[in-house]
mmCIF file of C-alpha atoms and ligand atoms in Angstrom:
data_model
loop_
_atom_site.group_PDB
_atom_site.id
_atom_site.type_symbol
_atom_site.label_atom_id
_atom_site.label_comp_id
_atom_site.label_asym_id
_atom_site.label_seq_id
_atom_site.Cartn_x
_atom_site.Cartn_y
_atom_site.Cartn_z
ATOM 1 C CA UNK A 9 0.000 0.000 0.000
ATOM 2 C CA UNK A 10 2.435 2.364 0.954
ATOM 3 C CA UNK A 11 4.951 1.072 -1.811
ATOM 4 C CA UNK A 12 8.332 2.679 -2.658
ATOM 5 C CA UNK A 13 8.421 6.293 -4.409
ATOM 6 C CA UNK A 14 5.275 6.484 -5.952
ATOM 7 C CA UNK A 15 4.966 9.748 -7.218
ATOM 8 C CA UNK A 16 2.879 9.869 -11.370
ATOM 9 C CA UNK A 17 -0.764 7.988 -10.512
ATOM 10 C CA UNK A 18 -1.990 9.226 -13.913
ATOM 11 C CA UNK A 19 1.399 9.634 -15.395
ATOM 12 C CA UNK A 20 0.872 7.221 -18.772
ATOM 13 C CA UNK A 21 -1.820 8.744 -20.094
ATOM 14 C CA UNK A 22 -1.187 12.162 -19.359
ATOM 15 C CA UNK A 23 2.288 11.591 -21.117
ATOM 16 C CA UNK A 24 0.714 9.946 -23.825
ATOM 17 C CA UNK A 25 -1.976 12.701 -24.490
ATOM 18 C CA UNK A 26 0.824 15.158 -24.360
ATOM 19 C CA UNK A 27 2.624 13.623 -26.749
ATOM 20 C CA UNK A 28 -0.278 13.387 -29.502
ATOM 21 C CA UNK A 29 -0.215 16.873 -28.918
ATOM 22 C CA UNK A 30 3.214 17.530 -29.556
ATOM 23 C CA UNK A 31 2.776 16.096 -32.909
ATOM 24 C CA UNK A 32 -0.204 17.598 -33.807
ATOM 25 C CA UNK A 33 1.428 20.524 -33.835
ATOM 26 C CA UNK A 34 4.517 18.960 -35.028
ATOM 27 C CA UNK A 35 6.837 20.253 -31.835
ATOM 28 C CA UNK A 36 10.524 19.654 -32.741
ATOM 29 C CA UNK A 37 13.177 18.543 -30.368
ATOM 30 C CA UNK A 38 16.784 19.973 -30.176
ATOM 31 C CA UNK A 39 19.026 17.137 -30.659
ATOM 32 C CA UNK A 40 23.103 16.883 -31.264
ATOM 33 C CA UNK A 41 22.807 16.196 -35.127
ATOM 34 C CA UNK A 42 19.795 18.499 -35.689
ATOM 35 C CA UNK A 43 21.633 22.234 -36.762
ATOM 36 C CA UNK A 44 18.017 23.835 -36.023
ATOM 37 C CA UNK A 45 18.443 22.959 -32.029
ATOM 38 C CA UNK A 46 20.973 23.896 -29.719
ATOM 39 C CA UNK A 47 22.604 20.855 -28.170
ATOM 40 C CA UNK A 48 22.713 20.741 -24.309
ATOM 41 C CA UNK A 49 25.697 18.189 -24.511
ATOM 42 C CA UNK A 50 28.172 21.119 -26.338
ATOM 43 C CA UNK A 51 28.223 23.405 -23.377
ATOM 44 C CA UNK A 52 27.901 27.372 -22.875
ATOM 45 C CA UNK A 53 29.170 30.101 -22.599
ATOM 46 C CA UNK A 54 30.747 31.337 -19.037
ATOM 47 C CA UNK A 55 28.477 34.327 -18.254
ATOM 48 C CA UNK A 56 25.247 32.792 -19.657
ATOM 49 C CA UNK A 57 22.197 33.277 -17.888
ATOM 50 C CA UNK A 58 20.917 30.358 -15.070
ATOM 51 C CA UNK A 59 17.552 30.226 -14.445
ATOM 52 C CA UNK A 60 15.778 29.036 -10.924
ATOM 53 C CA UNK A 61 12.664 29.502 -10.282
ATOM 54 C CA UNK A 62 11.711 28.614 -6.722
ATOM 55 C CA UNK A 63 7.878 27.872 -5.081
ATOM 56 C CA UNK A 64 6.068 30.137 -2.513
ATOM 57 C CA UNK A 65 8.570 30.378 0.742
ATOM 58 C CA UNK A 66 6.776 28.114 2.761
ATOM 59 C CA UNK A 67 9.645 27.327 4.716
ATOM 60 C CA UNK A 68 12.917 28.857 5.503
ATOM 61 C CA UNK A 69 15.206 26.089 3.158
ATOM 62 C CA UNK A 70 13.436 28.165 0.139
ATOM 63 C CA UNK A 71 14.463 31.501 1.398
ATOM 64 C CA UNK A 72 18.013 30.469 1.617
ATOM 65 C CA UNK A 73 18.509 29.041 -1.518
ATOM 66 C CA UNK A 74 17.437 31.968 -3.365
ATOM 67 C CA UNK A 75 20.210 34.003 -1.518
ATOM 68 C CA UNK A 76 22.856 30.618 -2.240
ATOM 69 C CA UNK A 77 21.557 30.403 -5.543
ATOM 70 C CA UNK A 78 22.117 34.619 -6.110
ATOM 71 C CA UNK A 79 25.565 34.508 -4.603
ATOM 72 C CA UNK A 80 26.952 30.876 -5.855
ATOM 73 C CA UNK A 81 25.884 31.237 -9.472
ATOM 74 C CA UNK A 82 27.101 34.716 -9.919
ATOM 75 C CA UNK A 83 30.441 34.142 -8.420
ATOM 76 C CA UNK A 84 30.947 30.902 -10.586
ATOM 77 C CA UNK A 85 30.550 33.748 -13.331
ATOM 78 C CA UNK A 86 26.569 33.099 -14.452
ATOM 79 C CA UNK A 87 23.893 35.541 -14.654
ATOM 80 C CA UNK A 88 21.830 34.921 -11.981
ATOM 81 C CA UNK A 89 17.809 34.604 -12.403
ATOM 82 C CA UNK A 90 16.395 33.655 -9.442
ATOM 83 C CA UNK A 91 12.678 34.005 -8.895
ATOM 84 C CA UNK A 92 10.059 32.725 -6.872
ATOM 85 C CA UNK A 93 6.498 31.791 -7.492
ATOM 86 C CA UNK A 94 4.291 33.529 -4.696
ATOM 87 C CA UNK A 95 1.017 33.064 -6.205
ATOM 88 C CA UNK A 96 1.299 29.755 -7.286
ATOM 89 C CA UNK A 97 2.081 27.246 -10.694
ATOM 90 C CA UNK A 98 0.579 29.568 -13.112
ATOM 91 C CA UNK A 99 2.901 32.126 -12.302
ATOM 92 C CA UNK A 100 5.770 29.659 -12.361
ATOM 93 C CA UNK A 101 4.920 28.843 -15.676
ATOM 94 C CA UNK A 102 5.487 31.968 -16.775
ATOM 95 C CA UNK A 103 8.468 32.633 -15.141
ATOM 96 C CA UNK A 104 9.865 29.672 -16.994
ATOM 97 C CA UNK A 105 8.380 30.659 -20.300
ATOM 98 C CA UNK A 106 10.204 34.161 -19.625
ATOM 99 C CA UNK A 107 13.621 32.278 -18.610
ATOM 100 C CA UNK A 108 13.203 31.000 -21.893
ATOM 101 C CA UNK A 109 12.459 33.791 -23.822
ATOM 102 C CA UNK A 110 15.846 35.556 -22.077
ATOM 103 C CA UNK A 111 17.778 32.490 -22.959
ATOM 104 C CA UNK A 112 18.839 30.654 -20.471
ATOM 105 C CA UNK A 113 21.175 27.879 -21.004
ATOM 106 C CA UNK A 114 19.766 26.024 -17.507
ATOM 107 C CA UNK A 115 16.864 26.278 -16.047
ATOM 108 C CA UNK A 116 16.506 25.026 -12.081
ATOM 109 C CA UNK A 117 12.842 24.442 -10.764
ATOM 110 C CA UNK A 118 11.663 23.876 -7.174
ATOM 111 C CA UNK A 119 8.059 23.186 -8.371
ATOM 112 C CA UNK A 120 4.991 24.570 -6.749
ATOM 113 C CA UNK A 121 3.109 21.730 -8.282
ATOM 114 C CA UNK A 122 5.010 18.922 -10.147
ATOM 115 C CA UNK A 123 2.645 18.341 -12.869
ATOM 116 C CA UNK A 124 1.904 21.487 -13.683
ATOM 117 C CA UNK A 125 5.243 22.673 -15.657
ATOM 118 C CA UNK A 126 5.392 19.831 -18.536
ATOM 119 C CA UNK A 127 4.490 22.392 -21.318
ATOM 120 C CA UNK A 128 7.257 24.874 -19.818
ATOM 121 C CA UNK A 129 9.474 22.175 -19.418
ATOM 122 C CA UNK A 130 9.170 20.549 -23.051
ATOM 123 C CA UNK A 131 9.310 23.828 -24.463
ATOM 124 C CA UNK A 132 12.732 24.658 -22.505
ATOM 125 C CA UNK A 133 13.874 21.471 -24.005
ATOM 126 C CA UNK A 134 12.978 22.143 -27.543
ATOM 127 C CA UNK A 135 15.205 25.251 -27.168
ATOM 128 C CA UNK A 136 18.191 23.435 -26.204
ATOM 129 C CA UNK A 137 17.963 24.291 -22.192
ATOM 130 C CA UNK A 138 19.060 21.857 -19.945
ATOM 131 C CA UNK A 139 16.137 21.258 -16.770
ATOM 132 C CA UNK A 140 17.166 20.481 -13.610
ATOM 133 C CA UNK A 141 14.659 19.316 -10.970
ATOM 134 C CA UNK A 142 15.557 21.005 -7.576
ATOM 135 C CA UNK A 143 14.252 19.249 -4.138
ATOM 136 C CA UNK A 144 10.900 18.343 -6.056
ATOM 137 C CA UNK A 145 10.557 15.956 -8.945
ATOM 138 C CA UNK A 146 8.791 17.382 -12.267
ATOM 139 C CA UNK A 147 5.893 14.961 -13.020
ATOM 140 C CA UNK A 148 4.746 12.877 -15.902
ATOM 141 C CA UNK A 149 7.388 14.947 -18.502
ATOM 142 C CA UNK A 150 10.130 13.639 -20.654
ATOM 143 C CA UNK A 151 11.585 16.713 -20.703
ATOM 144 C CA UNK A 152 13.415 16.901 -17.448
ATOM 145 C CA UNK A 153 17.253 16.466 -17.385
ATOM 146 C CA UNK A 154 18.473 15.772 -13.744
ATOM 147 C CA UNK A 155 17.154 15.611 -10.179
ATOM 148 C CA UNK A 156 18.681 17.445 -6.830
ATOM 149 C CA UNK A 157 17.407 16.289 -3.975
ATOM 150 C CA UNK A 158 17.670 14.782 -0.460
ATOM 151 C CA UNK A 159 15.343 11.116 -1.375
ATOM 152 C CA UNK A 160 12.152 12.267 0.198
ATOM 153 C CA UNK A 161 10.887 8.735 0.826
ATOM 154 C CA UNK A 162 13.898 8.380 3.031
ATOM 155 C CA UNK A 163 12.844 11.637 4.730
ATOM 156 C CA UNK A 164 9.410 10.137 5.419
ATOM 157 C CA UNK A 165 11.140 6.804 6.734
ATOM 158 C CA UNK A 166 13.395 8.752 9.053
ATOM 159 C CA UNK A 167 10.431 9.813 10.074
ATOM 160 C CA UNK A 168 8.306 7.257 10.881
ATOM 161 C CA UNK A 169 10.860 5.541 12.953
ATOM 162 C CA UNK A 170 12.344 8.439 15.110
ATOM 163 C CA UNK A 171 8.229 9.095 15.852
ATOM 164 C CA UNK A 172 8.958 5.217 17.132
ATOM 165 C CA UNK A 173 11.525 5.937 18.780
ATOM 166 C CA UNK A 174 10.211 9.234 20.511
ATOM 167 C CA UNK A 175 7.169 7.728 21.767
ATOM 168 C CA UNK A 176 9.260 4.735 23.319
ATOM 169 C CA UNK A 177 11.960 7.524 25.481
ATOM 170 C CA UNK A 178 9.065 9.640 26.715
ATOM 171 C CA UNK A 179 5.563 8.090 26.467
ATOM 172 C CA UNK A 180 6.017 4.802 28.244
ATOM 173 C CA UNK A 181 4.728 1.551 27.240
ATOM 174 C CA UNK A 182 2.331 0.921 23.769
ATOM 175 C CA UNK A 183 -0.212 1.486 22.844
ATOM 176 C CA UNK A 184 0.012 4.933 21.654
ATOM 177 C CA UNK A 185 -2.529 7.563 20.560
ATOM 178 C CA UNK A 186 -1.275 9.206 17.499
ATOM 179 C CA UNK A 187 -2.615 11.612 14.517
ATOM 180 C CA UNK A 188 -1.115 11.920 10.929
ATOM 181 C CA UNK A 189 -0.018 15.275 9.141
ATOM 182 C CA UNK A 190 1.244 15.343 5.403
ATOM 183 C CA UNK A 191 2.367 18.474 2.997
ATOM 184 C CA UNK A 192 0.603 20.108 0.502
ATOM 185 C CA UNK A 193 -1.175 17.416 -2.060
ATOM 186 C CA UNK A 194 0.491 19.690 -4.999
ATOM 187 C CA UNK A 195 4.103 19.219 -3.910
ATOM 188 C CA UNK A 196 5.353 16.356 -5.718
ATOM 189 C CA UNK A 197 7.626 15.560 -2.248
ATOM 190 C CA UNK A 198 4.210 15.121 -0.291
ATOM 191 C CA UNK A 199 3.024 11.450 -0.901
ATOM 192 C CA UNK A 200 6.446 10.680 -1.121
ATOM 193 C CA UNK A 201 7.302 11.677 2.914
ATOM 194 C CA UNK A 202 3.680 10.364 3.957
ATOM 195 C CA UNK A 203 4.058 6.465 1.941
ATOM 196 C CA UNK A 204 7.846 6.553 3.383
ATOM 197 C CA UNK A 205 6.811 7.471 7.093
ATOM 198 C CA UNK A 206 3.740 5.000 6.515
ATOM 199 C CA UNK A 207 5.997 2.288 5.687
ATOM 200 C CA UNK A 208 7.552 2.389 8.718
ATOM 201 C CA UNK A 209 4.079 3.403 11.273
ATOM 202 C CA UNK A 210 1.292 1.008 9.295
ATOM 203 C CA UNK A 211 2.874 -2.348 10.790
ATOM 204 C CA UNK A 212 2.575 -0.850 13.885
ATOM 205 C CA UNK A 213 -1.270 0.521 13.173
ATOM 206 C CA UNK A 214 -1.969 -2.596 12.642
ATOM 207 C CA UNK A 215 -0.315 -4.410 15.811
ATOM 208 C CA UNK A 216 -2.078 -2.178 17.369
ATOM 209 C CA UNK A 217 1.033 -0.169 18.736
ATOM 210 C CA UNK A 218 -0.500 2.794 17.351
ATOM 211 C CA UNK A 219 -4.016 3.974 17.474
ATOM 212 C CA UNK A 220 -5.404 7.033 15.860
ATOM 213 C CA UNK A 221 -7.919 8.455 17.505
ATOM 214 C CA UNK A 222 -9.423 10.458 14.656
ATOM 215 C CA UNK A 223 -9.203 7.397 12.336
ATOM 216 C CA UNK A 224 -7.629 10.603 9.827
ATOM 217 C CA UNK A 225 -5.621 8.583 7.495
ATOM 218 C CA UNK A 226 -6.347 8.897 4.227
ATOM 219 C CA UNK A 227 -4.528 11.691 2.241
ATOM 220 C CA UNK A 228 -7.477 13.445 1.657
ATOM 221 C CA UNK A 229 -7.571 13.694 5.514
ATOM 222 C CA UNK A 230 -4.482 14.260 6.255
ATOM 223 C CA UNK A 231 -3.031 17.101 3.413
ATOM 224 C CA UNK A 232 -2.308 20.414 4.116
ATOM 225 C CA UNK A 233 -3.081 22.997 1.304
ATOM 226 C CA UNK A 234 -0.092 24.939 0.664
ATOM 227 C CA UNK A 235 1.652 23.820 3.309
ATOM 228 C CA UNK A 236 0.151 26.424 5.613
ATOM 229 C CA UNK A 237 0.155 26.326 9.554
ATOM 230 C CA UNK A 238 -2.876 27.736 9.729
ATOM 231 C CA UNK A 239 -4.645 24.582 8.352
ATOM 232 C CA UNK A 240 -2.825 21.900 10.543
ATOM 233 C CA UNK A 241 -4.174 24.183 13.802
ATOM 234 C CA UNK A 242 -7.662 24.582 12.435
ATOM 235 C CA UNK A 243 -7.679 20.878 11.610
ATOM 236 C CA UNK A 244 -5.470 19.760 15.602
ATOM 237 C CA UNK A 245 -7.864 22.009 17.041
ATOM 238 C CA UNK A 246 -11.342 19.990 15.585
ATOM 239 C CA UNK A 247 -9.421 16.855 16.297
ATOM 240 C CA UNK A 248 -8.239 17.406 19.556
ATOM 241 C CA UNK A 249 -11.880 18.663 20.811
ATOM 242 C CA UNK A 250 -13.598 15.976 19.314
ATOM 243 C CA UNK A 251 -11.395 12.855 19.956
ATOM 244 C CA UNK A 252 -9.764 13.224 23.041
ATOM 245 C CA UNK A 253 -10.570 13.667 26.346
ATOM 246 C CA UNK A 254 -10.433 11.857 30.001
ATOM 247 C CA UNK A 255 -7.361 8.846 29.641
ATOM 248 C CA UNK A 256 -7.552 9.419 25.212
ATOM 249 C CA UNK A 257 -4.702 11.326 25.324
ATOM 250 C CA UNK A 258 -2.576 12.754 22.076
ATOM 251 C CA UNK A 259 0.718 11.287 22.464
ATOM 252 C CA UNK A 260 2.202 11.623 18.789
ATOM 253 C CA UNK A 261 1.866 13.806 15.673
ATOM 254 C CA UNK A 262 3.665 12.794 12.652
ATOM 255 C CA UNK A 263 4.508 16.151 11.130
ATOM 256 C CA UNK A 264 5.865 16.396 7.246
ATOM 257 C CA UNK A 265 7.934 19.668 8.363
ATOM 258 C CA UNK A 266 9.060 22.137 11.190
ATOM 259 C CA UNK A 267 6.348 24.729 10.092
ATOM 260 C CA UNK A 268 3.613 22.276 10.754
ATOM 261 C CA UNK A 269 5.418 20.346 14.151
ATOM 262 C CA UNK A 270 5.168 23.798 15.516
ATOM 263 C CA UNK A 271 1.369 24.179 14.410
ATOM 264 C CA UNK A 272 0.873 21.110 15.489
ATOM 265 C CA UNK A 273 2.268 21.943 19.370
ATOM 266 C CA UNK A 274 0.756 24.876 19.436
ATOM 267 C CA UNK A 275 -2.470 23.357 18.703
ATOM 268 C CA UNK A 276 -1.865 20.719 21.734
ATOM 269 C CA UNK A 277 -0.776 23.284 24.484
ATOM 270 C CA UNK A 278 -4.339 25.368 23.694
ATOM 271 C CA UNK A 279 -6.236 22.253 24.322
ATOM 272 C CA UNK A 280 -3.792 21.791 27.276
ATOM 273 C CA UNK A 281 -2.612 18.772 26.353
ATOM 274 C CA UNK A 282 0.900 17.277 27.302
ATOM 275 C CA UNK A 283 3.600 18.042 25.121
ATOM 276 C CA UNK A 284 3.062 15.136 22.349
ATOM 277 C CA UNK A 285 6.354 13.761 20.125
ATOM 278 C CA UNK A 286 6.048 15.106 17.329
ATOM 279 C CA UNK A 287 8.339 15.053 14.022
ATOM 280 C CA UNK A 288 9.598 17.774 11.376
ATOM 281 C CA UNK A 289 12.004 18.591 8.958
ATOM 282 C CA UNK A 290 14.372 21.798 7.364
ATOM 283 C CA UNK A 291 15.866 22.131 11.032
ATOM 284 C CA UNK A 292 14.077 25.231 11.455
ATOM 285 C CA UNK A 293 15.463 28.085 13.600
ATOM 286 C CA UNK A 294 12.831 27.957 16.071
ATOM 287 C CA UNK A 295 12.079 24.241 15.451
ATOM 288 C CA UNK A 296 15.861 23.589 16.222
ATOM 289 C CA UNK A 297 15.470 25.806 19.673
ATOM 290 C CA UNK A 298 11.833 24.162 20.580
ATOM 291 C CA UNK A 299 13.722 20.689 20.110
ATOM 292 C CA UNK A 300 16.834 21.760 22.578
ATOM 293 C CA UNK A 301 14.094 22.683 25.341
ATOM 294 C CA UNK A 302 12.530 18.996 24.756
ATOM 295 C CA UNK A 303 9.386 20.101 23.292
ATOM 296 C CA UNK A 304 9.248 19.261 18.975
ATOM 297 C CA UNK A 305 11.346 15.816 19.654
ATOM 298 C CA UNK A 306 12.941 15.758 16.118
ATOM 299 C CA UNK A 307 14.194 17.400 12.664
ATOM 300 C CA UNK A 308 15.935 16.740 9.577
ATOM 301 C CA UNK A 309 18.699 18.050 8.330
ATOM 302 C CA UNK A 310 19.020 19.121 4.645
ATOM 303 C CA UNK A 311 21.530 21.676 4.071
ATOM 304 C CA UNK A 312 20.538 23.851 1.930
ATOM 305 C CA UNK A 313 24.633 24.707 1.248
ATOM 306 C CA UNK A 314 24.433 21.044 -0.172
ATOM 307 C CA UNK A 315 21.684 21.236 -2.291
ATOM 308 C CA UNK A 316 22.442 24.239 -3.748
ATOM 309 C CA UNK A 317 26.408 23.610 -4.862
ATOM 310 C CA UNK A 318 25.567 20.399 -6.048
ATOM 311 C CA UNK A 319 22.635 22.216 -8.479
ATOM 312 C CA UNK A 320 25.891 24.673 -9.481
ATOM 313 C CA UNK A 321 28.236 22.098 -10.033
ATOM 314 C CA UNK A 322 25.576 20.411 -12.242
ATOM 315 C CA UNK A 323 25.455 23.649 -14.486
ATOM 316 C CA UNK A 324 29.280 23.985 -14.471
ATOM 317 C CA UNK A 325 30.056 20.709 -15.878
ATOM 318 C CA UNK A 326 27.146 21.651 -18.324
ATOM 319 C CA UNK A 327 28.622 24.787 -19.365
ATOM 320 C CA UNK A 328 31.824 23.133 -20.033
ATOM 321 C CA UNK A 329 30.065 20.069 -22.183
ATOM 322 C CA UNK A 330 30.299 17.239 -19.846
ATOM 323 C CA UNK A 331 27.761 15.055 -18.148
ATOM 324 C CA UNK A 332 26.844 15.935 -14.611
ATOM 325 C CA UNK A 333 27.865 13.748 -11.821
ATOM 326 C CA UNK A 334 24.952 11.653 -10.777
ATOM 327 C CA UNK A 335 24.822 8.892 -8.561
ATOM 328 C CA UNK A 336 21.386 7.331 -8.376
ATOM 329 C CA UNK A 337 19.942 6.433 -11.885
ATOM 330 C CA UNK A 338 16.953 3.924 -10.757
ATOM 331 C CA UNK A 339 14.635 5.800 -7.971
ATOM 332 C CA UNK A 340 12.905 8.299 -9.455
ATOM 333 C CA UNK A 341 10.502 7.149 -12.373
ATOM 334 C CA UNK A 342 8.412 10.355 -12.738
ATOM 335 C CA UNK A 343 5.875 8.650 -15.234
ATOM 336 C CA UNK A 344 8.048 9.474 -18.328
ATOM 337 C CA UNK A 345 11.268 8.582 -17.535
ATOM 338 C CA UNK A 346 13.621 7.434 -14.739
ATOM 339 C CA UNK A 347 15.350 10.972 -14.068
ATOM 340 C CA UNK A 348 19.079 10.813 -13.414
ATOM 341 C CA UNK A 349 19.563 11.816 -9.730
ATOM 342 C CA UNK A 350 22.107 12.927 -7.760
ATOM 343 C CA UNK A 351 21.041 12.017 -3.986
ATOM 344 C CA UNK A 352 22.185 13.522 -0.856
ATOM 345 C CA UNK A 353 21.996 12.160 2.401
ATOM 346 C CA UNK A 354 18.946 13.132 5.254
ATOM 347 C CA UNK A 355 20.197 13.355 8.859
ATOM 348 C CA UNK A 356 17.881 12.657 11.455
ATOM 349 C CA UNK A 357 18.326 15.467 14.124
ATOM 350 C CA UNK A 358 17.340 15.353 17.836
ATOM 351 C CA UNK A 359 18.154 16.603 21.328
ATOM 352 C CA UNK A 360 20.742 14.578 21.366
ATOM 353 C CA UNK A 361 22.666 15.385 18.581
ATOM 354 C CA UNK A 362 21.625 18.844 17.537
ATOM 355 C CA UNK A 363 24.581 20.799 18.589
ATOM 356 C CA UNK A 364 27.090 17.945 16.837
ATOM 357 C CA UNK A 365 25.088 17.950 14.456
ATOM 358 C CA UNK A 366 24.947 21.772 13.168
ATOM 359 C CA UNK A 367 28.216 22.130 14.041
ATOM 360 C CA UNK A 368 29.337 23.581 10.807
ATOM 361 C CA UNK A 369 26.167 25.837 10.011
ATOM 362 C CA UNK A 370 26.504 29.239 10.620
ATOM 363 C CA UNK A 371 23.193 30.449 11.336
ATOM 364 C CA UNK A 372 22.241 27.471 12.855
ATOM 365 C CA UNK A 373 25.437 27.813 15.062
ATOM 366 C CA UNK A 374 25.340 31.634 15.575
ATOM 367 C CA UNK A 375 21.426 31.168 16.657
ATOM 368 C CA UNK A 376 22.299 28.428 19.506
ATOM 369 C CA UNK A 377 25.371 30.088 20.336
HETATM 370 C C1 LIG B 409 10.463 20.393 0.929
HETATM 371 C C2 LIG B 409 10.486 20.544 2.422
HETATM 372 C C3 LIG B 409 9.643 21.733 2.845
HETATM 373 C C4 LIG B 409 8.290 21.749 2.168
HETATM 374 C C5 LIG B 409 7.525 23.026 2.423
HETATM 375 C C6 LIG B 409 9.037 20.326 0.479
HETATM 376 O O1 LIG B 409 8.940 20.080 -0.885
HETATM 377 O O2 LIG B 409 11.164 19.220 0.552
HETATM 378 O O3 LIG B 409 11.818 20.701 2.838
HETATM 379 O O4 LIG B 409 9.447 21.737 4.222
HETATM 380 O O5 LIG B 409 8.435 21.569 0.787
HETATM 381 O O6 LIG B 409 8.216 24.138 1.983
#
């Protein structure tokens, strides 16, 4: 049920009524013997312009890579377009289509909504542009070159098991009341955290280890529009008045980030609850503090730093006409094609390890002093 990385449901036939249209109106493709396209395997110019257009800033990671992405590019000698998409995919499609229209030679998306961009995307191809898929995977298009990201199944694993873990240190012996939390159903990341965490928490739903009050668990249920805090209280709030009361008390909230962890506390100190365990991610500033006074019991780690250099050293060996380093070419079928990846590592952060942990990040470290 909760199988491995399953991000294109309708991906087939979306891909194969997007091709009919392509040759209806006989779209050509840039390749390395055709003269009329520019080849993305001969390299650039130094100086060329770098697209990367970003989602809304629903959580601080974003924020900071459009500052690392300003600063990186333009000292490795690029012209720098970053942008984000505030009011959602339609304006990220035309922020694309404009990238295009300036010429850039690589354009990096963070996509509001996955499936949203595979016109923008093919077209970018057609010109030659090479498309890199930053943090979240483009959907159901053929068109995308390469993939950036910490594996967001792994994420949701991590997950799962330090919520495990958490309610084992501080909430004595099983069974446990729990409630479920996932991202925003447009992020292509979302299922992906939930099915991983799910892998991990479902055996123990059904030894009954875990109970969820609500009985919330579809993702219908459990989604968060846009990733907003505001949601996950409204939603805590109904749940927590109308499920538990007397000895039913909330004990665990799997959380998909720190934005919604801290909702989600919030939401259990108004009903006076007991500080449940609850899980995030993006090691936060004030997640990272609320976890070193024992209240949100874990984060992940995903430096940004990382992210970003490896999307940079992706365009530079680009520019020069080489093939980027990947190193994971089987996980991520998007419902077109298996997109070349190149995977970084997810560190599981806690009370324990925090400070050892962010030992090398300097706002992290200059926050915690
Ligand atoms: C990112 C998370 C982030 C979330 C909300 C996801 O796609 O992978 O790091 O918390 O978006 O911004």
């Amino acid at each position: 049920m909760f199988g491995r990385r399953s991000w294109a449901k309708a991906a087939v036939a979306a891909v194969a009524a997007a091709t009919m249209m392509l040759s209806a109106c006989g779209g050509r493709e840039a390749t390395e013997t055709d003269p009329g396209g520019e080849a993305t395997a001969g390299g650039f110019e130094t100086g060329s312009l770098i697209g990367v257009s970003l989602p809304q800033k629903t959580s601080e990671n974003w924020v900071l890579a459009e500052s690392l992405f300003n600063d990186g590019l333009t000292e490795a000698g690029y012209e720098a377009d970053v942008q984000f998409a505030n009011s959602g995919a339609s304006e990220q499609q035309n922020q694309i289509q404009s990238m295009i229209t300036k010429g850039a030679k690589v354009i990096i998306v963070g996509a509001v909504d996955g499936s949203q961009l595979g016109a923008q995307v093919q077209q970018a191809k057609d010109a030659g542009i090479t498309v890199i898929a930053y943090d979240r995977l483009l959907l159901n298009t053929a068109a995308v070159d390469y993939y950036v990201a910490f594996d967001p199944y792994k994420v949701g694993e991590l997950q799962g098991q330090a919520l495990l873990d958490g309610l084992a240190e501080r909430k004595g012996e099983a069974p446990y009341n729990i409630e479920l939390i996932a991202g925003s159903p447009d992020d292509a990341n979302t299922a992906n955290f939930f099915n991983g965490a799910m892998s991990v928490l479902q055996p123990k739903i059904d030894d009954g280890t875990l109970e969820i009050p609500s009985g919330q668990v579809a993702m219908d249920q459990v989604a968060t529009q846009g990733w907003k805090a505001e949601n996950v209280q409204r939603r805590m709030d109904t749940i927590l008045s109308g499920n538990y009361s007397g000895d039913t008390t909330l004990d665990g909230v799997l959380s998909p980030n720190d934005t919604l962890a801290r909702a989600a506390l919030t939401s259990a100190a108004s009903a006076g609850a007991d500080t449940p365990v609850v899980t995030g991610q993006d090691s936060e500033v004030e997640s990272v503090k609320s976890i070193l006074a024992g209240e949100q019991y874990m984060t992940i780690y995903k430096d940004t730093r990382e992210l970003v250099n490896q999307s940079i050293a992706m365009v530079d060996a680009l520019q020069t006409g080489a093939e980027p380093e990947i190193n994971d070419t089987e996980s991520y079928d998007n419902g077109a094609k298996v997109v070349p990846a190149y995977n970084l590592e997810p560190v599981v952060v806690t009370e324990a390890n925090a400070r050892e942990v962010y030992a090398d990040d300097p706002i992290l470290q200059s926050e915690l002093g």
